[in-house]
Short mmCIF file of C-alpha atoms in Angstrom, two decimals:
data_model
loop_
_atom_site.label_atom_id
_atom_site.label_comp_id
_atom_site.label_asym_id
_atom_site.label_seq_id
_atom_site.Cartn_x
_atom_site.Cartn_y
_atom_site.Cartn_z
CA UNK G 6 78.48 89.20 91.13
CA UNK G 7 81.64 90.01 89.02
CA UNK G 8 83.62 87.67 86.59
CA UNK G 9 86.92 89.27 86.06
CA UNK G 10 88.13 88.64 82.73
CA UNK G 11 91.88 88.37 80.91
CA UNK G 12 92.11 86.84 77.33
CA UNK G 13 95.66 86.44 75.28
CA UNK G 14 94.84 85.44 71.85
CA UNK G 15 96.79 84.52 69.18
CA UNK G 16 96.65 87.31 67.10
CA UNK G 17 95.51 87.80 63.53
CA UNK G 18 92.90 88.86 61.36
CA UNK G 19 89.34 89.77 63.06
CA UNK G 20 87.28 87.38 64.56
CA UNK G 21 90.34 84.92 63.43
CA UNK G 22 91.96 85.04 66.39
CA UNK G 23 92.31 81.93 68.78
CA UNK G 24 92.24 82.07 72.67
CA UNK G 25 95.43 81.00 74.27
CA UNK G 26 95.63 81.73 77.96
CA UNK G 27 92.38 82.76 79.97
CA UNK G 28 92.06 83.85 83.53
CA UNK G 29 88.53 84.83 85.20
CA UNK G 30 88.29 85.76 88.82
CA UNK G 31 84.71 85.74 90.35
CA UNK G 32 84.08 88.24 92.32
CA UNK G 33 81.19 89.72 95.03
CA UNK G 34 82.44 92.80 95.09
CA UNK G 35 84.13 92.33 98.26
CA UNK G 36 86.44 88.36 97.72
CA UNK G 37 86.72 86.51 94.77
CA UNK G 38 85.22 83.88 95.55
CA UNK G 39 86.04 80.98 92.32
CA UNK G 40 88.95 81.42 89.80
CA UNK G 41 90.03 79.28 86.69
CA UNK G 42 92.91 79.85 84.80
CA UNK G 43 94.57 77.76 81.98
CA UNK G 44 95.98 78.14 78.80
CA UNK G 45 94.38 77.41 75.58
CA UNK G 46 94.95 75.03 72.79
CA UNK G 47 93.79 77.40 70.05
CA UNK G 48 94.78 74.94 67.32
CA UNK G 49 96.56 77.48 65.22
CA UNK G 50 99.83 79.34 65.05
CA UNK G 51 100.63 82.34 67.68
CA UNK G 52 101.69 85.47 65.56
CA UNK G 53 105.57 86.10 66.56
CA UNK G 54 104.49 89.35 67.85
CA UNK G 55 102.44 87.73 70.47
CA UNK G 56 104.96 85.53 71.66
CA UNK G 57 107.71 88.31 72.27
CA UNK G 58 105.01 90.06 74.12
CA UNK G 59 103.05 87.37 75.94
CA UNK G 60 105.95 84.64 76.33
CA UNK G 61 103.22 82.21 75.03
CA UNK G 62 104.24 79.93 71.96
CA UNK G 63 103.25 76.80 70.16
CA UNK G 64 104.85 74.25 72.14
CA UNK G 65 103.78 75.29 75.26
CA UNK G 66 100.44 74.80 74.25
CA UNK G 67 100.31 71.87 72.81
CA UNK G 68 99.24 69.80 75.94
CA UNK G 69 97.23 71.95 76.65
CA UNK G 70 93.14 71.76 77.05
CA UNK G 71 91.28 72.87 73.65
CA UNK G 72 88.56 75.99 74.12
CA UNK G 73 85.70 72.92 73.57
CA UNK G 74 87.13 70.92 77.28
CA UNK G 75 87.11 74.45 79.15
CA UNK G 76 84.08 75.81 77.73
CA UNK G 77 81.70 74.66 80.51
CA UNK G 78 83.76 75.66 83.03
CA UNK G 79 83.85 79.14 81.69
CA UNK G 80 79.92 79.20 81.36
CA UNK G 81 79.50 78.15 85.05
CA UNK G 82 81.91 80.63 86.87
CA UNK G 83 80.46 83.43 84.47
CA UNK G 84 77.14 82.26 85.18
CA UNK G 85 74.62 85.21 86.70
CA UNK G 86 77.85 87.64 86.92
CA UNK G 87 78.76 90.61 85.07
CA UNK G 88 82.31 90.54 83.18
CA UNK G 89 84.59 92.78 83.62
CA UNK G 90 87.41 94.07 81.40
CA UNK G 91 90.26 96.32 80.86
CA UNK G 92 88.59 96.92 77.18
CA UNK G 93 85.69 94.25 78.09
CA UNK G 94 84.08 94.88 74.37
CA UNK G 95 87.74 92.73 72.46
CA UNK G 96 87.74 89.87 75.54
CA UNK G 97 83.60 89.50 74.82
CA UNK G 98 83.76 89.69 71.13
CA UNK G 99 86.61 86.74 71.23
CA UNK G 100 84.67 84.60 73.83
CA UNK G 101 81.21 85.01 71.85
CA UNK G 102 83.60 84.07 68.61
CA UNK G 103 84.61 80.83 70.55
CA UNK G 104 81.15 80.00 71.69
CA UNK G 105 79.98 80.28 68.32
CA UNK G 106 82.38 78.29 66.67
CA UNK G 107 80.51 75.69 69.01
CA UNK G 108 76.81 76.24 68.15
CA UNK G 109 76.74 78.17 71.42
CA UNK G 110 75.17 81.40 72.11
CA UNK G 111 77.35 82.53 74.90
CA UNK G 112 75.49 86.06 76.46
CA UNK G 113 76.58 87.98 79.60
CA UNK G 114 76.65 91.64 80.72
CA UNK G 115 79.70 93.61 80.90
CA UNK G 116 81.54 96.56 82.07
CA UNK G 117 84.74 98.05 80.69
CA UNK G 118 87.30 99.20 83.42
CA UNK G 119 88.80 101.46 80.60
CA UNK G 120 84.83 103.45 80.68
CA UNK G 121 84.85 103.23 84.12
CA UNK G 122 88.45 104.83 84.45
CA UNK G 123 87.58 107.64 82.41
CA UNK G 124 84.94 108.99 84.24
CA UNK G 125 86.33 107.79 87.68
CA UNK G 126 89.70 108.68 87.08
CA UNK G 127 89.77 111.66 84.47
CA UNK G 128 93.02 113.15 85.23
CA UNK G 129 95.24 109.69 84.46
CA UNK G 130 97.62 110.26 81.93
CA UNK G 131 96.63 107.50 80.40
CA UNK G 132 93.77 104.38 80.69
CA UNK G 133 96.07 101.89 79.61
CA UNK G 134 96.00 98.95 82.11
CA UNK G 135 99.95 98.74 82.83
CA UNK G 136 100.17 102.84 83.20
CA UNK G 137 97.03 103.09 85.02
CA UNK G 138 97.50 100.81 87.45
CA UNK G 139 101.47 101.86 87.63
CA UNK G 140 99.79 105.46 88.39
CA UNK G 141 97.82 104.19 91.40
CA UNK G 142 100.90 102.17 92.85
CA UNK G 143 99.37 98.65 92.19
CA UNK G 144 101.63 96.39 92.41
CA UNK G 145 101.74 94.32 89.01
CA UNK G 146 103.49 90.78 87.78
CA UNK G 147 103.19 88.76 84.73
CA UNK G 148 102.14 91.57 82.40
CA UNK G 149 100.66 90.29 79.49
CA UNK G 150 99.81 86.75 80.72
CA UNK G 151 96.03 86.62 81.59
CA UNK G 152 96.25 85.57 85.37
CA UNK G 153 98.36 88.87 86.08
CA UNK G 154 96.71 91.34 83.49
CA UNK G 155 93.02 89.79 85.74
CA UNK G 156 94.96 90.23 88.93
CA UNK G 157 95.77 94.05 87.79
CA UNK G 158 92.50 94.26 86.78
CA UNK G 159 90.93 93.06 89.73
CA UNK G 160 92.59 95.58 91.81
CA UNK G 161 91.45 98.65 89.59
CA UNK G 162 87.85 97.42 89.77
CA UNK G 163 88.05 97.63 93.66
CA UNK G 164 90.11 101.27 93.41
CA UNK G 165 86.94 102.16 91.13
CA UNK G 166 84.07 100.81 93.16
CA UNK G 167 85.68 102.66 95.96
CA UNK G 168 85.63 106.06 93.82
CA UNK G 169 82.30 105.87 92.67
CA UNK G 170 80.51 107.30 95.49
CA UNK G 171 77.32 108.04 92.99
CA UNK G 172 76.74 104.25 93.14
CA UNK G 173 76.43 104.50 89.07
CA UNK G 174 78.31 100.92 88.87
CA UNK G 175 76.36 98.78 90.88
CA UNK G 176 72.86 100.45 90.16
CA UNK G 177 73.63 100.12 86.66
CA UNK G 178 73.93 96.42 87.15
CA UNK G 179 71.16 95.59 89.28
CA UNK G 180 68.80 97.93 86.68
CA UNK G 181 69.72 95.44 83.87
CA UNK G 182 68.41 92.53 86.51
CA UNK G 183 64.76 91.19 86.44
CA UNK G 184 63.17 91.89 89.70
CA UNK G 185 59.76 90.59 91.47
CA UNK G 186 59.61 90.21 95.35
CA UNK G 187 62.44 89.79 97.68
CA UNK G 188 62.84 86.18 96.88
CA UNK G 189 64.13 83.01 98.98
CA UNK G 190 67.40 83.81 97.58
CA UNK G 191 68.05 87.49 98.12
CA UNK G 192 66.48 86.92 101.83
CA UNK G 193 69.48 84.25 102.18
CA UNK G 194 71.49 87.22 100.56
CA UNK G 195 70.57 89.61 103.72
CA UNK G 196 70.79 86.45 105.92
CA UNK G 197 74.86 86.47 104.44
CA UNK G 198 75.54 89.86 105.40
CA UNK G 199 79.03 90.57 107.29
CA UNK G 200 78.39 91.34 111.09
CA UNK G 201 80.98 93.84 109.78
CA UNK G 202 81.50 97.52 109.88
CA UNK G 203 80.14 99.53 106.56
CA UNK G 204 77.53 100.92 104.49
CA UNK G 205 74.42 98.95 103.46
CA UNK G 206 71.99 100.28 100.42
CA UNK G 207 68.28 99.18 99.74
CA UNK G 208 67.52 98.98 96.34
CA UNK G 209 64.23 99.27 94.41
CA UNK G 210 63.06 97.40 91.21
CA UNK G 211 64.63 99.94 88.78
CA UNK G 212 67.99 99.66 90.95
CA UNK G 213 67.71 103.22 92.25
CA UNK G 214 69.19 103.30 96.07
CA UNK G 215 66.06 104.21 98.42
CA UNK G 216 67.74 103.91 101.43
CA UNK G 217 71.23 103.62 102.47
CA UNK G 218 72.88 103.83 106.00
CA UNK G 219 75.93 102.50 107.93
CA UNK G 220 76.42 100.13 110.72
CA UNK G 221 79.31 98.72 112.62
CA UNK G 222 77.11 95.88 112.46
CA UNK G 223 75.84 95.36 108.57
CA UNK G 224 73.83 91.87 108.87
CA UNK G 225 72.55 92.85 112.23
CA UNK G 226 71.01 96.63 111.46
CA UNK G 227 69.52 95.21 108.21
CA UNK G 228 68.26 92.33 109.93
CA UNK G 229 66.20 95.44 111.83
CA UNK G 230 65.22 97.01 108.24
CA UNK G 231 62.95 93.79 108.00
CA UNK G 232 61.60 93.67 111.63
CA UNK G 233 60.69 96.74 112.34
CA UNK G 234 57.20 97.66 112.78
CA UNK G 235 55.40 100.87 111.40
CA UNK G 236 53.76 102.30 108.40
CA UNK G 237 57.08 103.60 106.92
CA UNK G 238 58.99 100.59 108.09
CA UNK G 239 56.57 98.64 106.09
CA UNK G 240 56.73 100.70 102.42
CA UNK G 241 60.74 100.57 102.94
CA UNK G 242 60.12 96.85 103.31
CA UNK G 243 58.42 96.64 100.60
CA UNK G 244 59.63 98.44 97.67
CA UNK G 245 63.40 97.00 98.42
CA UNK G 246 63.90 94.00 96.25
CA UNK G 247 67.67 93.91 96.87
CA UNK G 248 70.11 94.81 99.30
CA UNK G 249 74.15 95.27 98.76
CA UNK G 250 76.74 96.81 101.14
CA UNK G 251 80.06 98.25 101.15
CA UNK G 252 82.52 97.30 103.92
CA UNK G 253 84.20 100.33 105.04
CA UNK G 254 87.17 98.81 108.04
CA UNK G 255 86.67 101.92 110.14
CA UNK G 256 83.41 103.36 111.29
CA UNK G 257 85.13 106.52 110.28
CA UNK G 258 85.22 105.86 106.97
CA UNK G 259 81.94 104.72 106.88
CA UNK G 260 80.31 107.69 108.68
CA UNK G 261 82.28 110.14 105.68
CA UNK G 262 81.30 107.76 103.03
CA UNK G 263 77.87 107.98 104.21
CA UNK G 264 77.34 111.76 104.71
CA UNK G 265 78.74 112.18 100.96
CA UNK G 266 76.45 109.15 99.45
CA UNK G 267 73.70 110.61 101.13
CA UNK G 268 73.92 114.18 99.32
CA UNK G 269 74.80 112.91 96.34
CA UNK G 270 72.48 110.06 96.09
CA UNK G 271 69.17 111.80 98.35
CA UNK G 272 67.32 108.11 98.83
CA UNK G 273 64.11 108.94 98.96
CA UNK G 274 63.73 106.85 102.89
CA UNK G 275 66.43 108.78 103.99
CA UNK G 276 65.81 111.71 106.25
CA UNK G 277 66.98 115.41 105.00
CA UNK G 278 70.38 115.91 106.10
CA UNK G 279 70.89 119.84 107.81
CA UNK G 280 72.95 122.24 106.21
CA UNK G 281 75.49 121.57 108.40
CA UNK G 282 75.46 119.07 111.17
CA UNK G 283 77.09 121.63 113.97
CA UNK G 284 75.49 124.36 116.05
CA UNK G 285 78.32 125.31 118.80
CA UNK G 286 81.86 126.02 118.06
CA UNK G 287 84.81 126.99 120.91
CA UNK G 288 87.55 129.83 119.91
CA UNK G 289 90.40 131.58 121.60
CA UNK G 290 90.21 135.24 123.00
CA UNK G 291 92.56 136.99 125.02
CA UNK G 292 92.01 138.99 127.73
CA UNK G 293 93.30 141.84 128.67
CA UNK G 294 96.26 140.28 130.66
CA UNK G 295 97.27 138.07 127.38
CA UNK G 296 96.17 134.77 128.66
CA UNK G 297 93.97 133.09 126.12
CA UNK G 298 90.40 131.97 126.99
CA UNK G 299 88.55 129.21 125.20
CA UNK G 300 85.56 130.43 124.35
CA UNK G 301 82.23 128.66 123.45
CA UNK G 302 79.86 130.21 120.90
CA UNK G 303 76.91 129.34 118.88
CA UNK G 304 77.79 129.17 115.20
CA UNK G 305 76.76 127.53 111.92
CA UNK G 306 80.09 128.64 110.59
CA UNK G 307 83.41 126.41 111.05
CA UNK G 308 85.82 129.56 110.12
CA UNK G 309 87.39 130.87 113.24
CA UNK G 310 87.04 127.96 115.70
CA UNK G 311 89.22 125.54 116.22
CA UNK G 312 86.67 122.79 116.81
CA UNK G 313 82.88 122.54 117.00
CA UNK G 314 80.35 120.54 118.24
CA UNK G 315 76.93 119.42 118.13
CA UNK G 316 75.55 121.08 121.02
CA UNK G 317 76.20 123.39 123.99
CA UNK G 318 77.09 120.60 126.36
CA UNK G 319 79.56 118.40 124.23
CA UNK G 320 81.23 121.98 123.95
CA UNK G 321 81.87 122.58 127.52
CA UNK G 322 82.56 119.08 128.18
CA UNK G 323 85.07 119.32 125.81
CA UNK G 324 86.76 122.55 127.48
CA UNK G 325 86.30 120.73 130.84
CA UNK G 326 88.58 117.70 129.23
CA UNK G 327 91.83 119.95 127.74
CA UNK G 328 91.39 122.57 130.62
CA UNK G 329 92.34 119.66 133.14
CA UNK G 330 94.28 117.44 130.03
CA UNK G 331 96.84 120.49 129.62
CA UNK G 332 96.60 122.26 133.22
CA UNK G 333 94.76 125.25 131.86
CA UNK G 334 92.48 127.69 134.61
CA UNK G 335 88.95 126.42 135.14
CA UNK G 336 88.03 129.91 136.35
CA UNK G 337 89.26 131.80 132.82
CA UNK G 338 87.88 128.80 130.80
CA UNK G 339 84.44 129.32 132.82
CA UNK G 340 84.63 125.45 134.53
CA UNK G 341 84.75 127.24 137.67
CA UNK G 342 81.92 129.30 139.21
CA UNK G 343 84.29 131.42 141.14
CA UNK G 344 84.74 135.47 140.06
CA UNK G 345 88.39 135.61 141.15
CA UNK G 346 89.95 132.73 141.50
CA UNK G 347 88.79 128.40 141.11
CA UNK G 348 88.67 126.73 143.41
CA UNK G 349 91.94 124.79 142.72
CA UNK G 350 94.02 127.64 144.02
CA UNK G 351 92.56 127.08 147.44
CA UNK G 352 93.99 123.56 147.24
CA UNK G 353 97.50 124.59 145.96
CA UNK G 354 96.52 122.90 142.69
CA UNK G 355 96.30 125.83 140.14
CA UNK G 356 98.81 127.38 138.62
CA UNK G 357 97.06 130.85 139.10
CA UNK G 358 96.74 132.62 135.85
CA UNK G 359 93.38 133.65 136.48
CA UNK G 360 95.12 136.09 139.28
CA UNK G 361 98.20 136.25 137.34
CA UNK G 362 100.45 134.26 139.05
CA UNK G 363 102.04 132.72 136.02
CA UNK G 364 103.69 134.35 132.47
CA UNK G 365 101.30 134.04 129.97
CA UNK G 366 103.78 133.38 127.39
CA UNK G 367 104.00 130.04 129.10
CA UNK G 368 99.86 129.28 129.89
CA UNK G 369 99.70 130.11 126.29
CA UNK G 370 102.08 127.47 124.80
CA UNK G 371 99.77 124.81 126.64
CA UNK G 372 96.59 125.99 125.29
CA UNK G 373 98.06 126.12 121.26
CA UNK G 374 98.87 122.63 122.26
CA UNK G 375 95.41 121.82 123.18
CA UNK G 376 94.62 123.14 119.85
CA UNK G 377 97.41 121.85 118.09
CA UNK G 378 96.16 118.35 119.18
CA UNK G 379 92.49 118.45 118.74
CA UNK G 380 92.40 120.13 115.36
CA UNK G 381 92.98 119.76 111.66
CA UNK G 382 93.33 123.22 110.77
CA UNK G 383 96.27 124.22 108.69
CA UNK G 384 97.40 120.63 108.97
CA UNK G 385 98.42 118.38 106.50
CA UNK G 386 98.16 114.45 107.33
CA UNK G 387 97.34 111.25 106.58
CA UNK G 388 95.08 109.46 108.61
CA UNK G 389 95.86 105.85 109.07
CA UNK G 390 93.82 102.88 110.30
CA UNK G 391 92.63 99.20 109.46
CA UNK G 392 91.31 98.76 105.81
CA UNK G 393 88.65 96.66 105.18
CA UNK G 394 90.64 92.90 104.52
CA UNK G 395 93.87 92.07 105.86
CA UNK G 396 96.66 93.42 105.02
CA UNK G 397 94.91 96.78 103.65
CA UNK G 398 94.87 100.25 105.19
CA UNK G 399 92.64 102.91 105.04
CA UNK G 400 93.74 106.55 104.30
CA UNK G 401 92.52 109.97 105.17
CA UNK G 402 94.19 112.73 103.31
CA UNK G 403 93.57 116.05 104.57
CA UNK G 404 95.77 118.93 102.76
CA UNK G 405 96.16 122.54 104.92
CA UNK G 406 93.41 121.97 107.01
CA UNK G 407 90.94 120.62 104.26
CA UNK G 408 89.64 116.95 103.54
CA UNK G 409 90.80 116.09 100.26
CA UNK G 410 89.27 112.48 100.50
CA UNK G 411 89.57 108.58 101.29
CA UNK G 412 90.46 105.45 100.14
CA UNK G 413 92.56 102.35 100.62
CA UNK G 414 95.87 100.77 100.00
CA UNK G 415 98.11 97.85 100.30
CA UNK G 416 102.05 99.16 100.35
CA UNK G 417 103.79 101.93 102.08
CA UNK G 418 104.86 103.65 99.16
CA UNK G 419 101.25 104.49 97.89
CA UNK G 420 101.21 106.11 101.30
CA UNK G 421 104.95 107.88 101.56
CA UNK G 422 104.38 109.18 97.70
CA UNK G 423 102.02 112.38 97.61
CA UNK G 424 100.96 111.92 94.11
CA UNK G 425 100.10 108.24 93.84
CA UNK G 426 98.26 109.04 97.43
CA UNK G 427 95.99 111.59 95.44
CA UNK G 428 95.60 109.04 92.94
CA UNK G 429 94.29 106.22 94.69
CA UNK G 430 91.90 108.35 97.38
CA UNK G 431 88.48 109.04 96.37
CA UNK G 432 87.92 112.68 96.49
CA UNK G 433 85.25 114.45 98.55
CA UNK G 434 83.81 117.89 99.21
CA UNK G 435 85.85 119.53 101.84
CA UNK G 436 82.91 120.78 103.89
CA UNK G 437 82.66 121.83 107.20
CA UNK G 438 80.75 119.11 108.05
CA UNK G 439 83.19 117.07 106.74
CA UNK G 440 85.99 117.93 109.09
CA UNK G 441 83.58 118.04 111.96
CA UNK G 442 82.86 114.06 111.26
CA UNK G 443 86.53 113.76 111.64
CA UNK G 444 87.70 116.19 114.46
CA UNK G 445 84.45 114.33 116.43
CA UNK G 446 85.72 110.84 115.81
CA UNK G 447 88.90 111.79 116.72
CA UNK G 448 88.38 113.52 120.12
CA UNK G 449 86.94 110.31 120.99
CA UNK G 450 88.61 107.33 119.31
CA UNK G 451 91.75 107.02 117.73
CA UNK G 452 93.46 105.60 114.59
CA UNK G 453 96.39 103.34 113.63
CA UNK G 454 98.83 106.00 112.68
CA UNK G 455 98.62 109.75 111.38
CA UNK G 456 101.52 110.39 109.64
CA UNK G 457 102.39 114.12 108.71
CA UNK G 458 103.06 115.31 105.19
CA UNK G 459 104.69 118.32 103.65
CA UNK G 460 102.80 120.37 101.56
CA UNK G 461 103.32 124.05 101.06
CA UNK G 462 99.62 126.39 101.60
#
């Protein structure tokens, strides 16, 4: 659990300073879930600097509550979260002051989105909160007041969780937690789980992920982590002592997300993933009357085919489809048993390029269009479906034919503008594999929208 944290202060000397507005958002990682927001008394004068920047002066607070009638209320919403800042180490520093001033010892975890940015987002021009988030198209109001510097900070935190596909973030935080056995409350915790699409990771005592997975289903296939029978079942079940998931929207998204976590994080439950996760692949060859055949191959190699597959019969199943989809010949494309001719031609129901009864030029242009429609290569597009809350959308950004990566946005413009696109998505290895995950979901489901994009190769 998150607190997301805004301070304005007063200004002044160090550790001087009075808190005048305060927002803090508390937040699962998925909702925020409690807020409280209100200025501050601080029961001294504002600097005139801080006014012209923050709008905040004297008279406006002088109804309002002093730090002493808010300070519970800030200890219960922070209570068992980690706070999170945009420079978390001055908003700590000024709370601790505050608590002090009342005999309090006021102690918390944090996590600075500034850090995080950094080493999530190296290539920003800058970390500053207004240009960073002004970078990723997040939309921003009330800059410098604490409920809209929280709200812009809230949205970074989600862009970053999204990025970190290490897990470093959330292992960090449960590694700082005391652990013993899955207790009454983290079984409830399970028990909570969204019956939604996503990723789900089993944790150990030190934090470390030891098994991670997806489901279109999370509280229902975890529910089966903790039933199942078996001698590994069992050691799974008992060296997790916490469990925390990801939605994902699509199961798309979640199968991508998944194949990178799983290389990059190797839980040790997990089963070895293959080198790549494709044996057959299906190319064009021409013949020697120009029409071109699809062809089906065995290959552990993507370059050359236009799509491949995870075995010899999802292959020809697939040539089978497009052969009848675009009115191609079943005896050149091998559905047909016949030497000379299929058996369509008997019926008047072929258009007879396997005995050269029609211009190649022409049985060509349908089988590039087969191609053209069931493949990524050389293309550049965004893939568009449901994100993971409404009013969100997931992206897919491939670039020429590679996958450049994934992540998720709330306006059209982060979508229609190439560069903040690149800045919000999270990046990932354009692998084979990769594209296979999304050529395969494709063939057989399809998204919202896929909008094409120019880029030059």
């Amino acid at each position: 659990m998150y607190a997301i944290l805004d301070i304005e202060t007063t200004g002044g000397k160090f550790n001087e300073e009075g808190i005048t507005e305060i927002a803090i958002h508390k937040f699962d990682g998925h909702q925020v879930v409690d807020k409280f927001i209100s200025l501050v008394n601080p029961e001294k004068v504002i600097q005139p600097f801080v006014v012209n920047l923050t709008g905040i002066n004297n008279k406006m607070l002088s109804t309002a509550p002093k730090f002493h009638e808010v300070a519970k209320r800030i200890v219960e919403i922070t209570e068992d979260t980690v706070l999170v800042a945009h420079n978390a180490q001055f908003d700590y520093r000024i709370l601790r002051t505050e608590f002090k001033r009342l005999g309090y010892n006021f102690e918390r975890k944090t996590l600075c989105t500034v850090d995080l940015s950094k080493r999530l987002i190296p290539e920003a021009e800058s970390h500053s909160l207004g240009k960073l988030v002004r970078s990723l198209g997040i939309p921003v109001s009330d800059r410098h007041r604490a409920n809209g510097d929280a709200l812009a900070t809230l949205k970074l935190f989600k862009v970053l969780l999204a990025k970190d596909s290490d897990k470093t973030i959330i292992k960090g935080v449960i590694r700082k937690e005391t652990h013993g056995e899955l207790s009454e409350r983290q079984l409830d915790i399970v028990e909570s789980l969204p019956s939604e699409t996503g990723l789900y990771y089993m944790h150990d005592k030190y934090g470390e992920i030891i098994f991670l997975g997806k489901s279109s289903n999370l509280k229902k296939r975890v529910n089966q982590h903790f039933t199942n029978t078996g001698n590994r079942a069992r050691q799974l079940q008992k060296a997790t002592k916490k469990v925390t998931y990801e939605k994902t929207g699509t199961e798309l998204i979640a199968l991508l997300k998944e194949n990178e976590e799983l290389r990059r994080n190797r839980p040790r439950f997990n089963q070895k993933l293959p080198a790549v996760n494709y044996s057959y692949g299906i190319r064009t060859k021409k013949n020697e009357n120009g029409y071109e055949l699809l062809k089906t191959e065995k290959t552990r190699n993507h370059k050359g085919f236009f799509a491949v597959f995870n075995g010899l019969v999802a292959a020809t199943n697939f040539i089978s489809k497009v052969t009848k989809e675009f009115e191609l010949c079943e005896q050149l494309n091998g559905i047909s048993a016949s030497e000379n001719h299929c058996d369509n031609l008997d019926r008047n129901d072929c258009f007879g390029a396997c005995i050269n009864r029609e211009d190649p030029e022409n049985y060509n242009s349908r089988v590039y269009k087969a191609i053209s429609k069931y493949s990524l290569v050389d293309k550049s597009v965004v893939l568009i479906d449901k994100g993971r809350d409404t009013g969100e959308k997931s992206v897919i950004l491939i670039k020429n034919g590679n996958f450049e990566g994934l992540g998720y946005c709330e306006l059209n413009h982060q979508i229609n503008s190439p560069s903040i696109l690149e800045s919000i998505i999270t990046p990932m290895e354009s692998s084979a594999n990769n594209l296979h995950i999304i050529e395969s979901y494709l063939r057989r489901k399809r998204v919202q929208k896929i909008l094409e994009l120019s880029y030059s190769s």
